[in-house]
């Protein structure tokens, strides 16, 4: 499985599960937004954000697409590739 890479202007926060990746003082940090809960979890480890997004996708009706915002280019090569 790979995730689609979008930016803040094209990600639809009302329909996508959005993982946003940031460099925070040399540490890769992620936030995850769930469209139907209207909630954002911040300060997550990237692996935790991905696991949580995959779980949320499974239990949410219509299984919303997971997209990634990585404007700083910090998505690790060891993770699923972005398309």
PDB file of N, CA, C and O in Angstrom:
ATOM      1  N   UNK A   1       0.847  -1.172   0.000  1.00  0.00           N
ATOM      2  CA  UNK A   1       0.000   0.000   0.000  1.00  0.00           C
ATOM      3  C   UNK A   1       0.897   1.240   0.000  1.00  0.00           C
ATOM      4  O   UNK A   1       1.908   1.287   0.673  1.00  0.00           O
ATOM      5  N   UNK A   2       0.511   2.218  -0.772  1.00  0.00           N
ATOM      6  CA  UNK A   2       1.213   3.497  -0.738  1.00  0.00           C
ATOM      7  C   UNK A   2       0.180   4.601  -0.548  1.00  0.00           C
ATOM      8  O   UNK A   2      -1.009   4.407  -0.799  1.00  0.00           O
ATOM      9  N   UNK A   3       0.653   5.722  -0.089  1.00  0.00           N
ATOM     10  CA  UNK A   3      -0.225   6.854   0.170  1.00  0.00           C
ATOM     11  C   UNK A   3       0.026   7.929  -0.867  1.00  0.00           C
ATOM     12  O   UNK A   3       1.138   8.096  -1.349  1.00  0.00           O
ATOM     13  N   UNK A   4      -1.025   8.657  -1.177  1.00  0.00           N
ATOM     14  CA  UNK A   4      -0.895   9.752  -2.123  1.00  0.00           C
ATOM     15  C   UNK A   4      -0.354  10.976  -1.398  1.00  0.00           C
ATOM     16  O   UNK A   4      -0.795  11.313  -0.307  1.00  0.00           O
ATOM     17  N   UNK A   5       0.616  11.634  -2.025  1.00  0.00           N
ATOM     18  CA  UNK A   5       1.197  12.844  -1.450  1.00  0.00           C
ATOM     19  C   UNK A   5       0.463  14.058  -2.029  1.00  0.00           C
ATOM     20  O   UNK A   5       0.363  14.213  -3.235  1.00  0.00           O
ATOM     21  N   UNK A   6      -0.066  14.885  -1.138  1.00  0.00           N
ATOM     22  CA  UNK A   6      -0.754  16.103  -1.529  1.00  0.00           C
ATOM     23  C   UNK A   6      -0.164  17.275  -0.758  1.00  0.00           C
ATOM     24  O   UNK A   6       0.721  17.091   0.076  1.00  0.00           O
ATOM     25  N   UNK A   7      -0.670  18.465  -1.026  1.00  0.00           N
ATOM     26  CA  UNK A   7      -0.255  19.621  -0.227  1.00  0.00           C
ATOM     27  C   UNK A   7      -1.487  20.145   0.512  1.00  0.00           C
ATOM     28  O   UNK A   7      -2.583  19.618   0.380  1.00  0.00           O
ATOM     29  N   UNK A   8      -1.288  21.191   1.318  1.00  0.00           N
ATOM     30  CA  UNK A   8      -2.390  21.698   2.134  1.00  0.00           C
ATOM     31  C   UNK A   8      -3.548  22.227   1.284  1.00  0.00           C
ATOM     32  O   UNK A   8      -4.688  22.214   1.720  1.00  0.00           O
ATOM     33  N   UNK A   9      -3.256  22.685   0.081  1.00  0.00           N
ATOM     34  CA  UNK A   9      -4.314  23.234  -0.766  1.00  0.00           C
ATOM     35  C   UNK A   9      -5.156  22.135  -1.428  1.00  0.00           C
ATOM     36  O   UNK A   9      -6.334  22.347  -1.702  1.00  0.00           O
ATOM     37  N   UNK A  10      -4.571  20.973  -1.703  1.00  0.00           N
ATOM     38  CA  UNK A  10      -5.301  19.927  -2.418  1.00  0.00           C
ATOM     39  C   UNK A  10      -5.849  18.826  -1.511  1.00  0.00           C
ATOM     40  O   UNK A  10      -6.748  18.102  -1.927  1.00  0.00           O
ATOM     41  N   UNK A  11      -5.322  18.689  -0.312  1.00  0.00           N
ATOM     42  CA  UNK A  11      -5.870  17.694   0.621  1.00  0.00           C
ATOM     43  C   UNK A  11      -7.259  18.149   1.052  1.00  0.00           C
ATOM     44  O   UNK A  11      -7.469  19.321   1.361  1.00  0.00           O
ATOM     45  N   UNK A  12      -8.192  17.232   1.035  1.00  0.00           N
ATOM     46  CA  UNK A  12      -9.560  17.546   1.439  1.00  0.00           C
ATOM     47  C   UNK A  12      -9.760  17.055   2.874  1.00  0.00           C
ATOM     48  O   UNK A  12      -9.991  15.872   3.108  1.00  0.00           O
ATOM     49  N   UNK A  13      -9.676  17.977   3.807  1.00  0.00           N
ATOM     50  CA  UNK A  13      -9.769  17.623   5.222  1.00  0.00           C
ATOM     51  C   UNK A  13     -11.171  17.162   5.615  1.00  0.00           C
ATOM     52  O   UNK A  13     -11.369  16.654   6.705  1.00  0.00           O
ATOM     53  N   UNK A  14     -12.144  17.325   4.714  1.00  0.00           N
ATOM     54  CA  UNK A  14     -13.506  16.859   4.984  1.00  0.00           C
ATOM     55  C   UNK A  14     -13.738  15.423   4.537  1.00  0.00           C
ATOM     56  O   UNK A  14     -14.719  14.809   4.949  1.00  0.00           O
ATOM     57  N   UNK A  15     -12.849  14.882   3.692  1.00  0.00           N
ATOM     58  CA  UNK A  15     -13.060  13.512   3.207  1.00  0.00           C
ATOM     59  C   UNK A  15     -11.840  12.613   3.361  1.00  0.00           C
ATOM     60  O   UNK A  15     -11.985  11.388   3.327  1.00  0.00           O
ATOM     61  N   UNK A  16     -10.644  13.154   3.488  1.00  0.00           N
ATOM     62  CA  UNK A  16      -9.419  12.351   3.606  1.00  0.00           C
ATOM     63  C   UNK A  16      -8.992  12.210   5.062  1.00  0.00           C
ATOM     64  O   UNK A  16      -9.200  13.110   5.863  1.00  0.00           O
ATOM     65  N   UNK A  17      -8.359  11.089   5.366  1.00  0.00           N
ATOM     66  CA  UNK A  17      -7.565  10.994   6.593  1.00  0.00           C
ATOM     67  C   UNK A  17      -6.202  11.559   6.206  1.00  0.00           C
ATOM     68  O   UNK A  17      -5.570  11.063   5.275  1.00  0.00           O
ATOM     69  N   UNK A  18      -5.775  12.607   6.881  1.00  0.00           N
ATOM     70  CA  UNK A  18      -4.573  13.337   6.480  1.00  0.00           C
ATOM     71  C   UNK A  18      -3.474  13.149   7.519  1.00  0.00           C
ATOM     72  O   UNK A  18      -3.667  13.442   8.700  1.00  0.00           O
ATOM     73  N   UNK A  19      -2.319  12.655   7.047  1.00  0.00           N
ATOM     74  CA  UNK A  19      -1.117  12.609   7.881  1.00  0.00           C
ATOM     75  C   UNK A  19      -0.219  13.742   7.395  1.00  0.00           C
ATOM     76  O   UNK A  19       0.122  13.799   6.215  1.00  0.00           O
ATOM     77  N   UNK A  20       0.138  14.629   8.294  1.00  0.00           N
ATOM     78  CA  UNK A  20       1.036  15.726   7.964  1.00  0.00           C
ATOM     79  C   UNK A  20       2.361  15.483   8.681  1.00  0.00           C
ATOM     80  O   UNK A  20       2.380  15.218   9.882  1.00  0.00           O
ATOM     81  N   UNK A  21       3.450  15.547   7.928  1.00  0.00           N
ATOM     82  CA  UNK A  21       4.771  15.210   8.453  1.00  0.00           C
ATOM     83  C   UNK A  21       5.599  16.482   8.569  1.00  0.00           C
ATOM     84  O   UNK A  21       5.613  17.313   7.660  1.00  0.00           O
ATOM     85  N   UNK A  22       6.310  16.620   9.703  1.00  0.00           N
ATOM     86  CA  UNK A  22       7.102  17.816   9.972  1.00  0.00           C
ATOM     87  C   UNK A  22       8.459  17.443  10.557  1.00  0.00           C
ATOM     88  O   UNK A  22       8.611  16.413  11.201  1.00  0.00           O
ATOM     89  N   UNK A  23       9.424  18.328  10.370  1.00  0.00           N
ATOM     90  CA  UNK A  23      10.709  18.227  11.043  1.00  0.00           C
ATOM     91  C   UNK A  23      10.647  19.154  12.243  1.00  0.00           C
ATOM     92  O   UNK A  23      10.539  20.366  12.102  1.00  0.00           O
ATOM     93  N   UNK A  24      10.713  18.590  13.436  1.00  0.00           N
ATOM     94  CA  UNK A  24      10.648  19.370  14.666  1.00  0.00           C
ATOM     95  C   UNK A  24      11.979  19.236  15.395  1.00  0.00           C
ATOM     96  O   UNK A  24      12.203  18.283  16.120  1.00  0.00           O
ATOM     97  N   UNK A  25      12.864  20.187  15.165  1.00  0.00           N
ATOM     98  CA  UNK A  25      14.202  20.178  15.786  1.00  0.00           C
ATOM     99  C   UNK A  25      14.938  18.870  15.534  1.00  0.00           C
ATOM    100  O   UNK A  25      15.504  18.265  16.434  1.00  0.00           O
ATOM    101  N   UNK A  26      14.904  18.397  14.285  1.00  0.00           N
ATOM    102  CA  UNK A  26      15.635  17.194  13.903  1.00  0.00           C
ATOM    103  C   UNK A  26      14.868  15.899  14.102  1.00  0.00           C
ATOM    104  O   UNK A  26      15.342  14.845  13.712  1.00  0.00           O
ATOM    105  N   UNK A  27      13.705  15.960  14.700  1.00  0.00           N
ATOM    106  CA  UNK A  27      12.873  14.780  14.902  1.00  0.00           C
ATOM    107  C   UNK A  27      11.713  14.823  13.910  1.00  0.00           C
ATOM    108  O   UNK A  27      11.084  15.866  13.734  1.00  0.00           O
ATOM    109  N   UNK A  28      11.418  13.688  13.278  1.00  0.00           N
ATOM    110  CA  UNK A  28      10.254  13.613  12.395  1.00  0.00           C
ATOM    111  C   UNK A  28       9.022  13.447  13.280  1.00  0.00           C
ATOM    112  O   UNK A  28       8.967  12.561  14.128  1.00  0.00           O
ATOM    113  N   UNK A  29       8.080  14.354  13.102  1.00  0.00           N
ATOM    114  CA  UNK A  29       6.855  14.365  13.891  1.00  0.00           C
ATOM    115  C   UNK A  29       5.672  14.390  12.933  1.00  0.00           C
ATOM    116  O   UNK A  29       5.773  14.922  11.836  1.00  0.00           O
ATOM    117  N   UNK A  30       4.559  13.835  13.356  1.00  0.00           N
ATOM    118  CA  UNK A  30       3.392  13.780  12.478  1.00  0.00           C
ATOM    119  C   UNK A  30       2.139  14.227  13.229  1.00  0.00           C
ATOM    120  O   UNK A  30       2.063  14.146  14.456  1.00  0.00           O
ATOM    121  N   UNK A  31       1.196  14.689  12.454  1.00  0.00           N
ATOM    122  CA  UNK A  31      -0.148  14.913  12.969  1.00  0.00           C
ATOM    123  C   UNK A  31      -1.100  14.141  12.072  1.00  0.00           C
ATOM    124  O   UNK A  31      -0.788  13.866  10.914  1.00  0.00           O
ATOM    125  N   UNK A  32      -2.237  13.745  12.632  1.00  0.00           N
ATOM    126  CA  UNK A  32      -3.207  12.993  11.857  1.00  0.00           C
ATOM    127  C   UNK A  32      -4.579  13.608  12.052  1.00  0.00           C
ATOM    128  O   UNK A  32      -5.015  13.820  13.181  1.00  0.00           O
ATOM    129  N   UNK A  33      -5.228  13.922  10.936  1.00  0.00           N
ATOM    130  CA  UNK A  33      -6.570  14.510  10.969  1.00  0.00           C
ATOM    131  C   UNK A  33      -7.580  13.483  10.465  1.00  0.00           C
ATOM    132  O   UNK A  33      -7.388  12.891   9.414  1.00  0.00           O
ATOM    133  N   UNK A  34      -8.648  13.295  11.241  1.00  0.00           N
ATOM    134  CA  UNK A  34      -9.730  12.390  10.841  1.00  0.00           C
ATOM    135  C   UNK A  34     -10.929  13.241  10.451  1.00  0.00           C
ATOM    136  O   UNK A  34     -11.398  14.068  11.234  1.00  0.00           O
ATOM    137  N   UNK A  35     -11.453  13.058   9.235  1.00  0.00           N
ATOM    138  CA  UNK A  35     -12.488  13.963   8.731  1.00  0.00           C
ATOM    139  C   UNK A  35     -13.826  13.898   9.463  1.00  0.00           C
ATOM    140  O   UNK A  35     -14.480  14.916   9.640  1.00  0.00           O
ATOM    141  N   UNK A  36     -14.229  12.732   9.918  1.00  0.00           N
ATOM    142  CA  UNK A  36     -15.561  12.604  10.489  1.00  0.00           C
ATOM    143  C   UNK A  36     -15.580  12.891  11.982  1.00  0.00           C
ATOM    144  O   UNK A  36     -16.613  13.211  12.534  1.00  0.00           O
ATOM    145  N   UNK A  37     -14.433  12.789  12.621  1.00  0.00           N
ATOM    146  CA  UNK A  37     -14.342  13.154  14.036  1.00  0.00           C
ATOM    147  C   UNK A  37     -14.033  14.642  14.183  1.00  0.00           C
ATOM    148  O   UNK A  37     -14.093  15.180  15.269  1.00  0.00           O
ATOM    149  N   UNK A  38     -13.661  15.282  13.059  1.00  0.00           N
ATOM    150  CA  UNK A  38     -13.217  16.673  13.092  1.00  0.00           C
ATOM    151  C   UNK A  38     -12.164  16.874  14.173  1.00  0.00           C
ATOM    152  O   UNK A  38     -12.239  17.801  14.976  1.00  0.00           O
ATOM    153  N   UNK A  39     -11.210  15.967  14.206  1.00  0.00           N
ATOM    154  CA  UNK A  39     -10.158  16.048  15.220  1.00  0.00           C
ATOM    155  C   UNK A  39      -8.801  15.878  14.565  1.00  0.00           C
ATOM    156  O   UNK A  39      -8.668  15.241  13.529  1.00  0.00           O
ATOM    157  N   UNK A  40      -7.813  16.477  15.193  1.00  0.00           N
ATOM    158  CA  UNK A  40      -6.437  16.344  14.748  1.00  0.00           C
ATOM    159  C   UNK A  40      -5.591  15.959  15.948  1.00  0.00           C
ATOM    160  O   UNK A  40      -5.662  16.603  16.995  1.00  0.00           O
ATOM    161  N   UNK A  41      -4.828  14.914  15.791  1.00  0.00           N
ATOM    162  CA  UNK A  41      -3.874  14.507  16.828  1.00  0.00           C
ATOM    163  C   UNK A  41      -2.500  14.990  16.388  1.00  0.00           C
ATOM    164  O   UNK A  41      -2.089  14.717  15.262  1.00  0.00           O
ATOM    165  N   UNK A  42      -1.801  15.686  17.264  1.00  0.00           N
ATOM    166  CA  UNK A  42      -0.501  16.259  16.911  1.00  0.00           C
ATOM    167  C   UNK A  42       0.600  15.671  17.778  1.00  0.00           C
ATOM    168  O   UNK A  42       0.335  15.073  18.817  1.00  0.00           O
ATOM    169  N   UNK A  43       1.843  15.841  17.334  1.00  0.00           N
ATOM    170  CA  UNK A  43       2.996  15.386  18.100  1.00  0.00           C
ATOM    171  C   UNK A  43       3.167  13.886  18.143  1.00  0.00           C
ATOM    172  O   UNK A  43       3.731  13.353  19.093  1.00  0.00           O
ATOM    173  N   UNK A  44       2.710  13.196  17.103  1.00  0.00           N
ATOM    174  CA  UNK A  44       2.806  11.733  17.060  1.00  0.00           C
ATOM    175  C   UNK A  44       4.109  11.286  16.426  1.00  0.00           C
ATOM    176  O   UNK A  44       4.654  11.966  15.560  1.00  0.00           O
ATOM    177  N   UNK A  45       4.587  10.123  16.833  1.00  0.00           N
ATOM    178  CA  UNK A  45       5.640   9.471  16.069  1.00  0.00           C
ATOM    179  C   UNK A  45       5.028   9.093  14.730  1.00  0.00           C
ATOM    180  O   UNK A  45       3.844   8.742  14.659  1.00  0.00           O
ATOM    181  N   UNK A  46       5.811   9.147  13.673  1.00  0.00           N
ATOM    182  CA  UNK A  46       5.284   8.854  12.347  1.00  0.00           C
ATOM    183  C   UNK A  46       4.680   7.453  12.283  1.00  0.00           C
ATOM    184  O   UNK A  46       3.594   7.261  11.730  1.00  0.00           O
ATOM    185  N   UNK A  47       5.348   6.470  12.856  1.00  0.00           N
ATOM    186  CA  UNK A  47       4.821   5.096  12.813  1.00  0.00           C
ATOM    187  C   UNK A  47       3.480   5.009  13.536  1.00  0.00           C
ATOM    188  O   UNK A  47       2.578   4.296  13.088  1.00  0.00           O
ATOM    189  N   UNK A  48       3.316   5.741  14.631  1.00  0.00           N
ATOM    190  CA  UNK A  48       2.046   5.743  15.357  1.00  0.00           C
ATOM    191  C   UNK A  48       0.949   6.405  14.524  1.00  0.00           C
ATOM    192  O   UNK A  48      -0.196   5.944  14.508  1.00  0.00           O
ATOM    193  N   UNK A  49       1.294   7.492  13.830  1.00  0.00           N
ATOM    194  CA  UNK A  49       0.316   8.190  12.985  1.00  0.00           C
ATOM    195  C   UNK A  49      -0.148   7.283  11.849  1.00  0.00           C
ATOM    196  O   UNK A  49      -1.346   7.227  11.534  1.00  0.00           O
ATOM    197  N   UNK A  50       0.777   6.557  11.237  1.00  0.00           N
ATOM    198  CA  UNK A  50       0.423   5.645  10.143  1.00  0.00           C
ATOM    199  C   UNK A  50      -0.455   4.509  10.667  1.00  0.00           C
ATOM    200  O   UNK A  50      -1.492   4.194  10.077  1.00  0.00           O
ATOM    201  N   UNK A  51      -0.065   3.908  11.781  1.00  0.00           N
ATOM    202  CA  UNK A  51      -0.868   2.819  12.360  1.00  0.00           C
ATOM    203  C   UNK A  51      -2.272   3.299  12.715  1.00  0.00           C
ATOM    204  O   UNK A  51      -3.258   2.617  12.438  1.00  0.00           O
ATOM    205  N   UNK A  52      -2.362   4.468  13.332  1.00  0.00           N
ATOM    206  CA  UNK A  52      -3.657   5.008  13.720  1.00  0.00           C
ATOM    207  C   UNK A  52      -4.511   5.325  12.491  1.00  0.00           C
ATOM    208  O   UNK A  52      -5.707   5.029  12.461  1.00  0.00           O
ATOM    209  N   UNK A  53      -3.892   5.892  11.459  1.00  0.00           N
ATOM    210  CA  UNK A  53      -4.628   6.211  10.232  1.00  0.00           C
ATOM    211  C   UNK A  53      -5.166   4.937   9.573  1.00  0.00           C
ATOM    212  O   UNK A  53      -6.312   4.903   9.126  1.00  0.00           O
ATOM    213  N   UNK A  54      -4.355   3.903   9.514  1.00  0.00           N
ATOM    214  CA  UNK A  54      -4.799   2.639   8.916  1.00  0.00           C
ATOM    215  C   UNK A  54      -5.944   2.026   9.721  1.00  0.00           C
ATOM    216  O   UNK A  54      -6.912   1.511   9.157  1.00  0.00           O
ATOM    217  N   UNK A  55      -5.842   2.098  11.033  1.00  0.00           N
ATOM    218  CA  UNK A  55      -6.915   1.581  11.884  1.00  0.00           C
ATOM    219  C   UNK A  55      -8.199   2.392  11.676  1.00  0.00           C
ATOM    220  O   UNK A  55      -9.281   1.829  11.499  1.00  0.00           O
ATOM    221  N   UNK A  56      -8.065   3.726  11.697  1.00  0.00           N
ATOM    222  CA  UNK A  56      -9.237   4.584  11.501  1.00  0.00           C
ATOM    223  C   UNK A  56      -9.877   4.339  10.134  1.00  0.00           C
ATOM    224  O   UNK A  56     -11.095   4.365  10.003  1.00  0.00           O
ATOM    225  N   UNK A  57      -9.058   4.103   9.125  1.00  0.00           N
ATOM    226  CA  UNK A  57      -9.577   3.827   7.787  1.00  0.00           C
ATOM    227  C   UNK A  57     -10.426   2.556   7.799  1.00  0.00           C
ATOM    228  O   UNK A  57     -11.481   2.500   7.173  1.00  0.00           O
ATOM    229  N   UNK A  58      -9.951   1.536   8.512  1.00  0.00           N
ATOM    230  CA  UNK A  58     -10.678   0.262   8.567  1.00  0.00           C
ATOM    231  C   UNK A  58     -12.035   0.397   9.227  1.00  0.00           C
ATOM    232  O   UNK A  58     -13.005  -0.220   8.788  1.00  0.00           O
ATOM    233  N   UNK A  59     -12.128   1.187  10.307  1.00  0.00           N
ATOM    234  CA  UNK A  59     -13.363   1.228  11.095  1.00  0.00           C
ATOM    235  C   UNK A  59     -14.320   2.338  10.660  1.00  0.00           C
ATOM    236  O   UNK A  59     -15.433   2.411  11.159  1.00  0.00           O
ATOM    237  N   UNK A  60     -13.896   3.181   9.725  1.00  0.00           N
ATOM    238  CA  UNK A  60     -14.739   4.285   9.272  1.00  0.00           C
ATOM    239  C   UNK A  60     -15.528   3.852   8.043  1.00  0.00           C
ATOM    240  O   UNK A  60     -14.957   3.308   7.101  1.00  0.00           O
ATOM    241  N   UNK A  61     -16.847   4.105   8.046  1.00  0.00           N
ATOM    242  CA  UNK A  61     -17.642   3.775   6.854  1.00  0.00           C
ATOM    243  C   UNK A  61     -17.054   4.436   5.606  1.00  0.00           C
ATOM    244  O   UNK A  61     -16.517   5.543   5.668  1.00  0.00           O
ATOM    245  N   UNK A  62     -17.141   3.754   4.497  1.00  0.00           N
ATOM    246  CA  UNK A  62     -16.617   4.190   3.195  1.00  0.00           C
ATOM    247  C   UNK A  62     -15.094   4.238   3.147  1.00  0.00           C
ATOM    248  O   UNK A  62     -14.521   4.638   2.135  1.00  0.00           O
ATOM    249  N   UNK A  63     -14.414   3.867   4.200  1.00  0.00           N
ATOM    250  CA  UNK A  63     -12.955   3.747   4.242  1.00  0.00           C
ATOM    251  C   UNK A  63     -12.253   4.905   3.519  1.00  0.00           C
ATOM    252  O   UNK A  63     -11.740   4.734   2.406  1.00  0.00           O
ATOM    253  N   UNK A  64     -12.230   6.088   4.140  1.00  0.00           N
ATOM    254  CA  UNK A  64     -11.638   7.256   3.475  1.00  0.00           C
ATOM    255  C   UNK A  64     -10.175   7.036   3.109  1.00  0.00           C
ATOM    256  O   UNK A  64      -9.454   6.305   3.784  1.00  0.00           O
ATOM    257  N   UNK A  65      -9.769   7.685   2.031  1.00  0.00           N
ATOM    258  CA  UNK A  65      -8.381   7.584   1.577  1.00  0.00           C
ATOM    259  C   UNK A  65      -7.451   8.268   2.576  1.00  0.00           C
ATOM    260  O   UNK A  65      -7.775   9.309   3.148  1.00  0.00           O
ATOM    261  N   UNK A  66      -6.276   7.671   2.761  1.00  0.00           N
ATOM    262  CA  UNK A  66      -5.231   8.283   3.583  1.00  0.00           C
ATOM    263  C   UNK A  66      -4.298   9.027   2.642  1.00  0.00           C
ATOM    264  O   UNK A  66      -3.802   8.447   1.670  1.00  0.00           O
ATOM    265  N   UNK A  67      -4.059  10.295   2.923  1.00  0.00           N
ATOM    266  CA  UNK A  67      -3.127  11.095   2.129  1.00  0.00           C
ATOM    267  C   UNK A  67      -2.071  11.670   3.062  1.00  0.00           C
ATOM    268  O   UNK A  67      -2.277  11.778   4.269  1.00  0.00           O
ATOM    269  N   UNK A  68      -0.941  12.037   2.478  1.00  0.00           N
ATOM    270  CA  UNK A  68       0.184  12.559   3.258  1.00  0.00           C
ATOM    271  C   UNK A  68       0.557  13.947   2.754  1.00  0.00           C
ATOM    272  O   UNK A  68       0.658  14.167   1.550  1.00  0.00           O
ATOM    273  N   UNK A  69       0.771  14.854   3.693  1.00  0.00           N
ATOM    274  CA  UNK A  69       1.324  16.169   3.380  1.00  0.00           C
ATOM    275  C   UNK A  69       2.751  16.164   3.916  1.00  0.00           C
ATOM    276  O   UNK A  69       2.972  15.982   5.110  1.00  0.00           O
ATOM    277  N   UNK A  70       3.702  16.310   3.010  1.00  0.00           N
ATOM    278  CA  UNK A  70       5.131  16.285   3.370  1.00  0.00           C
ATOM    279  C   UNK A  70       5.830  17.407   2.619  1.00  0.00           C
ATOM    280  O   UNK A  70       6.592  17.166   1.693  1.00  0.00           O
ATOM    281  N   UNK A  71       5.562  18.632   3.009  1.00  0.00           N
ATOM    282  CA  UNK A  71       6.124  19.775   2.298  1.00  0.00           C
ATOM    283  C   UNK A  71       7.606  19.975   2.574  1.00  0.00           C
ATOM    284  O   UNK A  71       8.289  20.663   1.839  1.00  0.00           O
ATOM    285  N   UNK A  72       8.139  19.346   3.633  1.00  0.00           N
ATOM    286  CA  UNK A  72       9.553  19.483   3.967  1.00  0.00           C
ATOM    287  C   UNK A  72      10.393  18.330   3.416  1.00  0.00           C
ATOM    288  O   UNK A  72      11.610  18.327   3.561  1.00  0.00           O
ATOM    289  N   UNK A  73       9.741  17.333   2.815  1.00  0.00           N
ATOM    290  CA  UNK A  73      10.466  16.200   2.247  1.00  0.00           C
ATOM    291  C   UNK A  73      11.152  15.328   3.279  1.00  0.00           C
ATOM    292  O   UNK A  73      12.257  14.847   3.051  1.00  0.00           O
ATOM    293  N   UNK A  74      10.484  15.078   4.414  1.00  0.00           N
ATOM    294  CA  UNK A  74      11.100  14.292   5.486  1.00  0.00           C
ATOM    295  C   UNK A  74      10.522  12.884   5.620  1.00  0.00           C
ATOM    296  O   UNK A  74      10.885  12.155   6.529  1.00  0.00           O
ATOM    297  N   UNK A  75       9.624  12.493   4.702  1.00  0.00           N
ATOM    298  CA  UNK A  75       9.049  11.136   4.752  1.00  0.00           C
ATOM    299  C   UNK A  75      10.176  10.127   4.568  1.00  0.00           C
ATOM    300  O   UNK A  75      10.885  10.151   3.560  1.00  0.00           O
ATOM    301  N   UNK A  76      10.390   9.227   5.517  1.00  0.00           N
ATOM    302  CA  UNK A  76      11.514   8.284   5.429  1.00  0.00           C
ATOM    303  C   UNK A  76      11.359   7.272   4.291  1.00  0.00           C
ATOM    304  O   UNK A  76      10.259   6.787   4.032  1.00  0.00           O
ATOM    305  N   UNK A  77      12.448   6.947   3.656  1.00  0.00           N
ATOM    306  CA  UNK A  77      12.439   5.962   2.575  1.00  0.00           C
ATOM    307  C   UNK A  77      12.066   4.569   3.089  1.00  0.00           C
ATOM    308  O   UNK A  77      11.592   3.738   2.332  1.00  0.00           O
ATOM    309  N   UNK A  78      12.228   4.321   4.377  1.00  0.00           N
ATOM    310  CA  UNK A  78      11.915   3.008   4.938  1.00  0.00           C
ATOM    311  C   UNK A  78      10.408   2.797   5.121  1.00  0.00           C
ATOM    312  O   UNK A  78       9.980   1.683   5.377  1.00  0.00           O
ATOM    313  N   UNK A  79       9.613   3.843   4.989  1.00  0.00           N
ATOM    314  CA  UNK A  79       8.160   3.729   5.078  1.00  0.00           C
ATOM    315  C   UNK A  79       7.572   3.467   3.703  1.00  0.00           C
ATOM    316  O   UNK A  79       8.265   3.510   2.698  1.00  0.00           O
ATOM    317  N   UNK A  80       6.266   3.211   3.676  1.00  0.00           N
ATOM    318  CA  UNK A  80       5.575   3.003   2.402  1.00  0.00           C
ATOM    319  C   UNK A  80       5.861   4.187   1.477  1.00  0.00           C
ATOM    320  O   UNK A  80       5.853   5.337   1.920  1.00  0.00           O
ATOM    321  N   UNK A  81       6.099   3.922   0.201  1.00  0.00           N
ATOM    322  CA  UNK A  81       6.388   5.034  -0.713  1.00  0.00           C
ATOM    323  C   UNK A  81       5.164   5.911  -0.944  1.00  0.00           C
ATOM    324  O   UNK A  81       4.032   5.450  -0.839  1.00  0.00           O
ATOM    325  N   UNK A  82       5.428   7.170  -1.212  1.00  0.00           N
ATOM    326  CA  UNK A  82       4.356   8.105  -1.550  1.00  0.00           C
ATOM    327  C   UNK A  82       4.190   8.117  -3.061  1.00  0.00           C
ATOM    328  O   UNK A  82       5.159   8.009  -3.797  1.00  0.00           O
ATOM    329  N   UNK A  83       2.959   8.248  -3.520  1.00  0.00           N
ATOM    330  CA  UNK A  83       2.735   8.306  -4.964  1.00  0.00           C
ATOM    331  C   UNK A  83       2.179   9.664  -5.341  1.00  0.00           C
ATOM    332  O   UNK A  83       1.700  10.409  -4.563  1.00  0.00           O
TER     333      UNK A  83
END
